[in-house]
GROMACS .gro file of C-alpha atoms in nm:
model
  139
    1MET     CA    1  -4.665   2.133   0.863
    2SER     CA    2  -4.591   2.022   0.523
    3THR     CA    3  -4.367   1.711   0.411
    4LEU     CA    4  -4.109   1.802   0.173
    5THR     CA    5  -4.032   1.492  -0.086
    6ALA     CA    6  -3.747   1.440  -0.275
    7THR     CA    7  -3.697   1.205  -0.580
    8VAL     CA    8  -3.409   1.153  -0.771
    9SER     CA    9  -3.340   0.958  -1.081
   10PHE     CA   10  -3.049   0.904  -1.215
   11SER     CA   11  -3.000   0.917  -1.601
   12GLN     CA   12  -2.901   0.581  -1.762
   13THR     CA   13  -2.648   0.737  -2.023
   14ALA     CA   14  -2.560   1.084  -1.794
   15PRO     CA   15  -2.386   0.972  -1.569
   16ALA     CA   16  -2.403   1.270  -1.237
   17LYS     CA   17  -2.075   1.388  -1.161
   18LEU     CA   18  -1.949   1.661  -0.930
   19GLY     CA   19  -1.652   1.792  -1.086
   20ILE     CA   20  -1.369   1.679  -0.869
   21THR     CA   21  -1.065   1.820  -0.929
   22GLY     CA   22  -0.870   1.672  -0.682
   23HIS     CA   23  -0.818   1.589  -0.257
   24ASN     CA   24  -0.750   1.864  -0.015
   25HIS     CA   25  -0.802   1.702   0.286
   26LEU     CA   26  -0.812   1.438   0.563
   27ALA     CA   27  -0.977   1.534   0.910
   28LEU     CA   28  -0.919   1.327   1.263
   29GLN     CA   29  -1.131   1.429   1.561
   30VAL     CA   30  -0.835   1.386   1.843
   31LYS     CA   31  -0.858   1.279   2.162
   32ASP     CA   32  -0.559   1.537   2.289
   33ILE     CA   33  -0.467   1.795   1.982
   34GLN     CA   34  -0.107   1.860   2.111
   35ALA     CA   35  -0.040   1.545   2.203
   36SER     CA   36  -0.153   1.437   1.820
   37THR     CA   37   0.036   1.806   1.619
   38ALA     CA   38   0.349   1.689   1.843
   39PHE     CA   39   0.343   1.306   1.657
   40TYR     CA   40   0.173   1.458   1.320
   41ARG     CA   41   0.467   1.730   1.297
   42ASP     CA   42   0.778   1.530   1.509
   43ILE     CA   43   0.695   1.215   1.370
   44VAL     CA   44   0.525   1.127   1.046
   45GLY     CA   45   0.662   1.487   0.985
   46LEU     CA   46   0.435   1.687   0.835
   47ALA     CA   47   0.440   2.055   0.769
   48PRO     CA   48   0.225   2.275   1.007
   49ILE     CA   49  -0.070   2.517   0.808
   50PRO     CA   50  -0.078   2.830   1.003
   51VAL     CA   51  -0.497   2.773   1.201
   52PRO     CA   52  -0.673   3.097   1.270
   53ASP     CA   53  -0.619   3.227   1.589
   54ASN     CA   54  -0.993   3.141   1.694
   55LEU     CA   55  -0.930   2.752   1.648
   56LYS     CA   56  -0.536   2.745   1.719
   57ALA     CA   57  -0.661   2.565   2.094
   58ILE     CA   58  -0.934   2.309   1.879
   59ARG     CA   59  -0.717   2.225   1.556
   60SER     CA   60  -0.365   2.229   1.356
   61TRP     CA   61  -0.382   2.159   1.000
   62PHE     CA   62  -0.088   1.976   0.774
   63SER     CA   63   0.047   1.982   0.462
   64ILE     CA   64   0.172   1.625   0.276
   65GLY     CA   65   0.195   1.841  -0.024
   66ASN     CA   66   0.062   1.863  -0.323
   67GLY     CA   67  -0.229   2.122  -0.211
   68GLN     CA   68  -0.327   1.815   0.011
   69GLN     CA   69  -0.388   1.832   0.429
   70VAL     CA   70  -0.423   1.674   0.734
   71HIS     CA   71  -0.646   1.883   0.945
   72LEU     CA   72  -0.712   1.780   1.364
   73LEU     CA   73  -1.029   1.798   1.530
   74ALA     CA   74  -1.035   1.861   1.927
   75GLY     CA   75  -1.348   1.672   2.102
   76ARG     CA   76  -1.304   1.317   2.072
   77THR     CA   77  -1.412   1.116   2.267
   78GLN     CA   78  -1.479   0.748   2.142
   79PRO     CA   79  -1.188   0.494   2.086
   80ILE     CA   80  -1.051   0.482   1.757
   81PHE     CA   81  -1.042   0.073   1.632
   82HIS     CA   82  -0.838   0.033   1.344
   83ASP     CA   83  -0.628  -0.235   1.167
   84ARG     CA   84  -0.403  -0.237   0.856
   85ASN     CA   85  -0.645  -0.438   0.632
   86GLY     CA   86  -0.916  -0.202   0.755
   87SER     CA   87  -0.921   0.224   0.750
   88HIS     CA   88  -0.548   0.356   0.727
   89ILE     CA   89  -0.388   0.624   0.578
   90ALA     CA   90  -0.120   0.561   0.346
   91LEU     CA   91   0.170   0.799   0.224
   92PHE     CA   92   0.466   0.730   0.060
   93VAL     CA   93   0.820   0.733   0.199
   94GLU     CA   94   1.107   0.797   0.039
   95SER     CA   95   1.290   0.559   0.167
   96ILE     CA   96   1.144   0.233   0.319
   97ASP     CA   97   1.445   0.125   0.549
   98LYS     CA   98   1.502   0.512   0.699
   99SER     CA   99   1.176   0.522   0.821
  100GLU     CA  100   1.226   0.212   1.046
  101GLN     CA  101   1.503   0.326   1.149
  102PHE     CA  102   1.323   0.641   1.270
  103LEU     CA  103   1.077   0.449   1.403
  104LYS     CA  104   1.299   0.227   1.597
  105ALA     CA  105   1.497   0.570   1.722
  106GLN     CA  106   1.198   0.732   1.834
  107ASN     CA  107   0.989   0.386   2.042
  108VAL     CA  108   0.656   0.419   1.811
  109THR     CA  109   0.598   0.093   1.765
  110PHE     CA  110   0.494  -0.077   1.392
  111HIS     CA  111   0.444  -0.380   1.178
  112LYS     CA  112   0.633  -0.433   0.907
  113GLN     CA  113   0.513  -0.647   0.593
  114VAL     CA  114   0.569  -0.724   0.275
  115ARG     CA  115   0.219  -0.708   0.022
  116PHE     CA  116   0.125  -0.902  -0.261
  117ASP     CA  117   0.368  -0.729  -0.524
  118GLY     CA  118   0.661  -0.770  -0.284
  119VAL     CA  119   0.647  -0.398  -0.178
  120VAL     CA  120   0.797  -0.344   0.133
  121GLN     CA  121   0.484  -0.115   0.378
  122ILE     CA  122   0.520   0.018   0.747
  123TYR     CA  123   0.164   0.028   0.949
  124PHE     CA  124   0.235   0.217   1.309
  125PRO     CA  125  -0.080   0.394   1.500
  126ASP     CA  126  -0.121   0.702   1.614
  127PRO     CA  127  -0.183   0.824   2.020
  128ASP     CA  128  -0.538   0.811   1.881
  129GLY     CA  129  -0.533   0.474   1.665
  130TYR     CA  130  -0.592   0.592   1.299
  131LEU     CA  131  -0.351   0.321   1.133
  132ILE     CA  132  -0.056   0.486   0.901
  133GLU     CA  133   0.053   0.306   0.630
  134LEU     CA  134   0.386   0.407   0.490
  135ASN     CA  135   0.561   0.255   0.163
  136GLN     CA  136   0.889   0.355  -0.041
  137GLY     CA  137   0.745   0.575  -0.334
  138GLY     CA  138   0.850   0.469  -0.722
  139LYS     CA  139   1.130   0.667  -0.881
   0.00000   0.00000   0.00000
């Protein structure tokens, strides 16, 4: 049996780059794929993307615009603990007031606050506890 050893060195003059050109998707593992699919479609309002037939029972994909996506993956068994000072997904909305009215009409519990720079934000959890932050987009 042999051992493979790798040495990684970084140049002080030319940092290594991956060549990233954009963001593709965020993947979230969920407990109940049907409930989470309905939530991201009906409450968050994301547009579903077709999933290959062999993955339909365990995956849901959504567009958030500009080629960016959210992928839901079935199989989560551990609880999620997020709060607004930690991990969260931040999205722009057209109108924070209309978003607040919609969440109230859907009986979705949320937290509303004014950020240090005067921006009004709304935070609410998805069915698994992943926290979603809404910010009104710039004009």
